Short mmCIF file of C-alpha atoms in Angstrom, two decimals:
data_model
loop_
_atom_site.label_atom_id
_atom_site.label_comp_id
_atom_site.label_asym_id
_atom_site.label_seq_id
_atom_site.Cartn_x
_atom_site.Cartn_y
_atom_site.Cartn_z
CA MET A 282 78.32 76.70 78.08
CA GLN A 283 81.37 78.13 76.87
CA LYS A 284 79.96 80.46 74.76
CA GLN A 285 78.06 81.72 77.64
CA MET A 286 81.01 82.02 79.55
CA ILE A 287 83.25 84.08 77.04
CA GLU A 288 80.22 86.58 76.90
CA VAL A 289 80.35 87.04 80.56
CA ILE A 290 84.03 87.58 80.44
CA LYS A 291 83.59 90.29 77.84
CA ASP A 292 80.67 92.08 79.57
CA LYS A 293 82.71 92.14 82.86
CA ALA A 294 86.00 92.43 80.80
CA ILE A 295 86.29 96.34 81.81
CA PHE A 296 85.88 95.67 85.81
CA LEU A 297 88.45 92.95 85.97
CA VAL A 298 91.08 95.39 83.81
CA LEU A 299 89.93 97.90 86.92
CA ALA A 300 90.66 95.26 89.39
CA VAL A 301 93.69 94.54 87.92
CA MET A 302 95.08 98.06 87.57
CA ILE A 303 94.15 98.67 91.55
CA ILE A 304 96.47 95.19 92.33
CA PHE A 305 99.22 96.38 90.49
CA PHE A 306 99.99 99.88 91.42
CA SER A 307 98.82 98.74 95.21
CA LEU A 308 102.19 96.52 94.83
CA VAL A 309 104.24 98.88 92.84
CA THR A 310 103.56 101.88 94.87
CA LYS A 311 103.23 102.42 99.24
CA THR A 312 100.61 104.84 99.29
CA PHE A 313 97.89 103.68 96.39
CA LEU A 314 95.87 101.86 98.87
CA THR A 315 95.43 104.41 101.56
CA LEU A 316 92.40 106.08 102.20
CA ASP A 317 93.54 109.16 101.70
CA ASN A 318 94.79 108.45 98.23
CA LEU A 319 91.43 106.75 96.99
CA PHE A 320 89.69 109.36 98.10
CA ASN A 321 91.67 111.44 96.20
CA VAL A 322 91.47 109.37 93.28
CA ALA A 323 87.53 109.94 93.81
CA ARG A 324 88.04 113.77 93.63
CA GLN A 325 89.94 113.68 90.85
CA VAL A 326 87.38 111.97 88.65
CA SER A 327 84.60 113.60 90.03
CA MET A 328 84.59 116.34 86.98
CA LEU A 329 84.91 113.60 84.52
CA GLY A 330 82.21 111.38 86.02
CA ILE A 331 79.88 114.14 85.31
CA ALA A 332 80.78 115.35 81.75
CA SER A 333 80.73 111.71 80.96
CA ILE A 334 76.84 111.11 81.09
CA GLY A 335 76.22 114.18 78.85
CA MET A 336 78.54 112.42 76.14
CA ILE A 337 76.97 109.24 76.68
CA PHE A 338 73.78 110.11 75.42
CA VAL A 339 75.59 111.96 72.80
CA ILE A 340 77.62 109.19 71.41
CA LEU A 341 74.45 106.79 72.14
CA LEU A 342 73.17 108.67 69.32
CA GLY A 343 76.22 107.85 67.05
CA GLY A 344 77.24 111.75 67.72
CA ILE A 345 79.98 113.48 69.15
CA ASP A 346 80.56 117.01 71.20
CA LEU A 347 83.83 118.77 70.83
CA SER A 348 82.38 121.40 73.25
CA THR A 349 82.33 120.01 76.57
CA GLY A 350 86.21 121.24 77.12
CA SER A 351 85.14 124.73 76.15
CA ILE A 352 81.90 124.80 78.05
CA ILE A 353 84.02 123.52 81.13
CA THR A 354 86.10 126.69 80.54
CA PHE A 355 83.60 128.89 79.86
CA VAL A 356 81.69 127.91 83.06
CA ASN A 357 84.57 128.74 84.61
CA ILE A 358 85.10 132.18 83.67
CA VAL A 359 81.35 133.53 83.02
CA THR A 360 80.76 131.96 86.46
CA ALA A 361 83.44 133.51 88.35
CA TYR A 362 83.04 136.85 86.04
CA MET A 363 79.65 136.74 87.27
CA MET A 364 80.47 136.78 91.07
CA VAL A 365 83.40 138.56 91.13
CA LYS A 366 82.72 141.26 88.83
CA MET A 367 79.22 142.03 88.62
CA ASP A 368 78.94 140.83 92.65
CA ILE A 369 75.98 138.41 91.52
CA SER A 370 75.07 135.69 94.46
CA MET A 371 76.68 132.51 94.21
CA TRP A 372 73.48 130.67 93.40
CA PRO A 373 71.72 132.65 91.02
CA ALA A 374 75.29 132.85 89.32
CA ILE A 375 75.54 129.22 89.12
CA LEU A 376 71.90 128.88 87.79
CA LEU A 377 72.22 131.42 85.30
CA THR A 378 75.24 129.75 83.95
CA LEU A 379 74.12 126.41 83.86
CA MET A 380 71.01 128.28 81.73
CA MET A 381 73.63 129.40 79.15
CA CYS A 382 75.02 125.67 78.75
CA ILE A 383 71.97 123.89 78.28
CA LEU A 384 71.10 126.65 75.78
CA ILE A 385 74.63 126.08 74.10
CA GLY A 386 73.94 122.31 73.60
CA LEU A 387 70.55 123.55 72.34
CA PHE A 388 72.23 125.36 69.83
CA ASN A 389 74.27 122.34 68.79
CA GLY A 390 71.29 119.94 68.93
CA PHE A 391 69.28 122.55 66.75
CA ALA A 392 72.02 122.14 64.14
CA VAL A 393 72.38 118.94 63.77
CA ALA A 394 68.93 117.86 63.64
CA THR A 395 67.65 120.82 61.74
CA PHE A 396 70.25 121.26 59.06
CA ASN A 397 72.08 117.47 59.09
CA MET A 398 74.88 119.00 59.78
CA PRO A 399 77.89 116.92 61.04
CA ALA A 400 77.85 116.55 64.77
CA LEU A 401 81.19 116.68 64.66
CA ILE A 402 81.56 120.09 62.66
CA VAL A 403 79.37 121.73 64.87
CA THR A 404 80.65 120.89 68.22
CA PHE A 405 83.84 121.79 67.34
CA ALA A 406 82.85 124.96 65.79
CA THR A 407 81.47 126.30 69.54
CA GLN A 408 84.49 124.43 71.35
CA THR A 409 86.44 127.22 69.28
CA ILE A 410 84.06 130.11 70.04
CA PHE A 411 83.24 129.85 73.21
CA ALA A 412 87.15 129.21 74.16
CA GLY A 413 87.44 132.41 72.01
CA VAL A 414 84.17 133.98 74.83
CA ALA A 415 86.33 132.92 77.77
CA TYR A 416 89.21 134.76 76.57
CA MET A 417 87.51 137.62 75.35
CA ILE A 418 85.75 137.86 78.50
CA SER A 419 88.48 137.54 80.77
CA GLY A 420 91.47 138.35 78.91
CA GLY A 421 93.36 135.44 79.45
CA MET A 422 93.99 136.32 82.84
CA PRO A 423 92.69 134.31 86.21
CA ILE A 424 89.69 135.68 87.58
CA SER A 425 90.22 134.87 91.81
CA GLY A 426 88.12 136.07 94.63
CA LEU A 427 85.62 134.21 94.81
CA PRO A 428 83.13 133.83 97.88
CA GLU A 429 84.21 131.10 100.70
CA GLU A 430 81.26 129.64 100.67
CA PHE A 431 81.37 128.53 97.13
CA ALA A 432 84.17 126.51 97.77
CA VAL A 433 82.30 124.36 99.89
CA ILE A 434 81.40 122.61 96.26
CA GLY A 435 84.41 121.27 95.38
CA GLN A 436 86.64 121.09 98.49
CA GLY A 437 83.89 120.19 101.32
CA TYR A 438 83.00 116.96 102.80
CA VAL A 439 80.18 115.16 104.27
CA GLY A 440 81.36 113.20 106.58
CA VAL A 441 84.71 111.68 105.09
CA VAL A 442 82.81 111.62 101.62
CA PRO A 443 84.42 114.96 99.15
CA ILE A 444 81.04 116.66 98.13
CA PRO A 445 82.54 116.44 95.01
CA VAL A 446 82.03 112.56 94.99
CA LEU A 447 78.77 113.02 96.08
CA ILE A 448 77.65 115.08 93.12
CA MET A 449 78.91 112.46 90.80
CA ILE A 450 77.57 109.54 92.29
CA VAL A 451 73.94 111.42 92.06
CA ALA A 452 74.82 112.54 88.47
CA PHE A 453 75.44 109.14 87.67
CA VAL A 454 72.13 107.71 89.46
CA LEU A 455 70.69 110.48 87.61
CA GLY A 456 72.07 109.54 84.19
CA GLY A 457 71.11 105.93 84.97
CA VAL A 458 67.30 106.61 85.69
CA ILE A 459 67.35 108.68 82.07
CA LEU A 460 69.06 106.45 79.98
CA ASN A 461 66.79 103.13 81.63
CA LYS A 462 63.63 104.38 83.33
CA THR A 463 62.25 106.94 81.02
CA TYR A 464 60.67 106.64 77.79
CA PHE A 465 63.23 109.07 76.07
CA GLY A 466 66.38 107.06 77.18
CA ARG A 467 64.90 104.42 75.59
CA TYR A 468 64.57 106.53 72.14
CA PHE A 469 68.58 107.47 72.92
CA TYR A 470 69.17 103.59 72.25
CA ALA A 471 66.65 103.73 69.23
CA LEU A 472 67.71 106.62 67.48
CA GLY A 473 71.31 105.32 67.47
CA GLY A 474 70.70 101.75 66.37
CA ASN A 475 68.54 102.64 63.81
CA GLU A 476 67.28 106.39 62.91
CA GLU A 477 65.00 105.79 60.01
CA ALA A 478 63.26 102.76 61.85
CA ALA A 479 63.26 105.90 64.86
CA LYS A 480 61.83 108.21 62.38
CA LEU A 481 58.96 105.27 61.22
CA SER A 482 57.56 104.26 64.70
CA GLY A 483 56.93 107.80 65.39
CA ILE A 484 60.19 108.97 67.58
CA ARG A 485 60.56 112.75 67.37
CA VAL A 486 63.92 112.54 66.15
CA LYS A 487 64.81 116.15 65.93
CA ALA A 488 63.39 116.96 69.84
CA ILE A 489 65.44 113.72 71.14
CA LYS A 490 68.32 115.32 69.46
CA MET A 491 67.68 118.37 71.05
CA LEU A 492 67.17 117.08 73.96
CA VAL A 493 70.46 115.18 74.24
CA PHE A 494 72.66 118.09 73.41
CA ALA A 495 71.31 120.28 76.19
CA LEU A 496 71.96 117.38 78.54
CA SER A 497 75.49 116.89 77.53
CA GLY A 498 75.96 121.05 77.74
CA LEU A 499 74.14 120.74 81.62
CA PHE A 500 76.11 118.22 82.48
CA GLY A 501 79.49 120.00 81.04
CA GLY A 502 78.63 122.91 82.91
CA ILE A 503 77.97 121.27 86.44
CA ALA A 504 81.49 119.62 85.78
CA GLY A 505 82.81 123.10 84.95
CA ILE A 506 81.05 124.26 88.74
CA VAL A 507 82.71 121.69 90.67
CA MET A 508 86.17 122.32 88.71
CA LEU A 509 85.64 125.95 89.64
CA SER A 510 85.34 125.37 92.94
CA ARG A 511 87.97 123.12 93.76
CA THR A 512 90.36 125.61 91.70
CA ASN A 513 88.76 128.74 93.31
CA SER A 514 90.06 130.46 90.41
CA GLY A 515 88.24 131.03 86.94
CA GLN A 516 91.05 129.88 84.05
CA ALA A 517 90.58 130.45 80.73
CA THR A 518 92.47 127.15 79.99
CA ALA A 519 90.07 124.91 82.52
CA GLY A 520 89.18 123.21 80.18
CA ARG A 521 91.32 122.74 77.04
CA GLY A 522 91.09 119.03 75.72
CA TYR A 523 89.14 117.99 78.44
CA GLU A 524 86.48 116.37 75.91
CA PHE A 525 89.45 114.01 74.88
CA ASP A 526 89.32 112.44 78.68
CA VAL A 527 85.93 112.39 78.51
CA ILE A 528 85.77 110.46 75.31
CA THR A 529 87.97 108.26 76.00
CA ALA A 530 86.31 107.08 79.59
CA VAL A 531 82.98 107.04 77.46
CA VAL A 532 84.42 104.66 74.69
CA LEU A 533 86.49 102.55 77.22
CA GLY A 534 83.18 101.94 78.86
CA GLY A 535 82.08 100.01 76.20
CA VAL A 536 79.79 102.74 74.56
CA SER A 537 79.94 102.14 70.81
CA LEU A 538 80.86 105.14 68.62
CA SER A 539 78.39 103.89 65.58
CA GLY A 540 75.53 104.45 68.41
CA GLY A 541 72.60 101.64 69.49
CA SER A 542 74.85 100.14 72.73
CA GLY A 543 76.36 101.04 75.93
CA ARG A 544 75.73 101.11 79.83
CA MET A 545 76.18 103.57 82.23
CA LEU A 546 77.24 101.28 85.21
CA ASN A 547 80.26 100.29 82.48
CA VAL A 548 81.28 103.75 82.05
CA VAL A 549 81.55 104.34 85.63
CA ALA A 550 84.53 101.80 85.40
CA GLY A 551 85.61 103.54 82.48
CA VAL A 552 86.21 107.03 84.37
CA LEU A 553 87.49 105.04 87.86
CA ILE A 554 90.35 103.19 85.13
CA LEU A 555 91.12 106.75 83.93
CA GLY A 556 91.47 108.07 87.72
CA VAL A 557 93.26 104.98 88.89
CA LEU A 558 95.91 105.12 85.64
CA SER A 559 96.50 108.73 86.28
CA ASN A 560 97.21 108.66 89.86
CA GLY A 561 98.99 105.60 89.96
CA MET A 562 101.28 107.11 86.88
CA VAL A 563 101.96 110.17 89.02
CA LEU A 564 102.90 107.66 92.17
CA MET A 565 105.24 106.15 89.85
CA ASN A 566 106.65 109.65 88.59
CA VAL A 567 105.56 109.16 85.47
CA SER A 568 105.86 112.17 82.94
CA SER A 569 102.79 114.32 81.83
CA TYR A 570 103.86 113.61 78.24
CA ALA A 571 104.35 109.90 78.91
CA GLN A 572 100.69 110.03 80.38
CA MET A 573 99.43 111.61 77.28
CA VAL A 574 100.94 108.93 75.78
CA ILE A 575 99.16 106.41 77.19
CA LYS A 576 95.84 107.65 77.32
CA GLY A 577 95.89 108.29 73.67
CA ILE A 578 97.03 104.67 73.07
CA ILE A 579 94.14 103.46 75.49
CA LEU A 580 91.60 105.42 73.32
CA LEU A 581 93.11 103.75 70.10
CA LEU A 582 92.63 100.33 72.16
CA ALA A 583 89.05 101.03 72.86
CA VAL A 584 87.99 102.45 69.27
CA GLY A 585 89.67 99.50 67.56
CA PHE A 586 87.98 96.66 70.29
CA ASP A 587 84.56 98.83 69.37
CA CYS A 588 85.04 98.12 65.76
CA VAL A 589 86.48 94.37 66.37
CA GLN A 590 83.13 93.54 67.84
CA LYS A 591 80.75 95.48 65.36
CA LYS A 592 82.16 93.29 62.58
CA GLY A 593 81.78 89.83 65.11
CA ILE A 594 77.57 91.46 65.32
CA GLU A 595 77.71 92.27 61.71
CA LYS A 596 78.69 88.60 60.64
#
């Protein structure tokens, strides 16, 4: 009975941490628990939540995707450039950009699966390439003058709920369906748990890896569209360092860096923890540099906990 209680506490610890943080910030600040601020937190984490779904898939395979931030930047610049400079309509521009993001992901997956190149190196290379491409297209200058209807995606509401929050919810539901209700979602866990055994059982490992990185590119692209719509200006630095926050949220949500284990609902809690933490620190006037230190410590603690847990399972 005691062991069962310990397992339940471990399983729900992420939600307990989230609850404690909410209580703490609601006590030390007067505005944290207001409806406007809570919706503000949800809107702020919407891009992080959307991008984290693709990262979940990659990390479940035991990989990593460092190109997420550059994909977001690339989307910001290319979509804005097509709509403003090339006079392409909003939806064709969005669809073309998302197709490019899928192709970037497919390239990452192809290099990793076909040539057995480390995902860390491949995605770091594409991160550098597409950050450079974004600068070349924009000349390092913002691209403004986007259509008014485009702003609805990132700034509009359905009732009292911000549209970015609704997009994030739909994305999480879709990600949960992929993981839990499809056969290839189960393959993600199988490959991360034991790739050799997955091969012997007839799973098409190369195809699954390419699919995972393509999905990572797609969800990163959607996050980039939402970000562009929120800011209403294409910025050549929009996604710089964003992959760090995405990886932190996913690992904090209990997805093992060694692959094979993790749940979508826990990552939702991880995303919300980062959002609550950032918002609470801003309300407490904590400097941005101190926030970086705290987020780095959180990532170290999350990875350390994952390593300790893995050793315990091996024993």
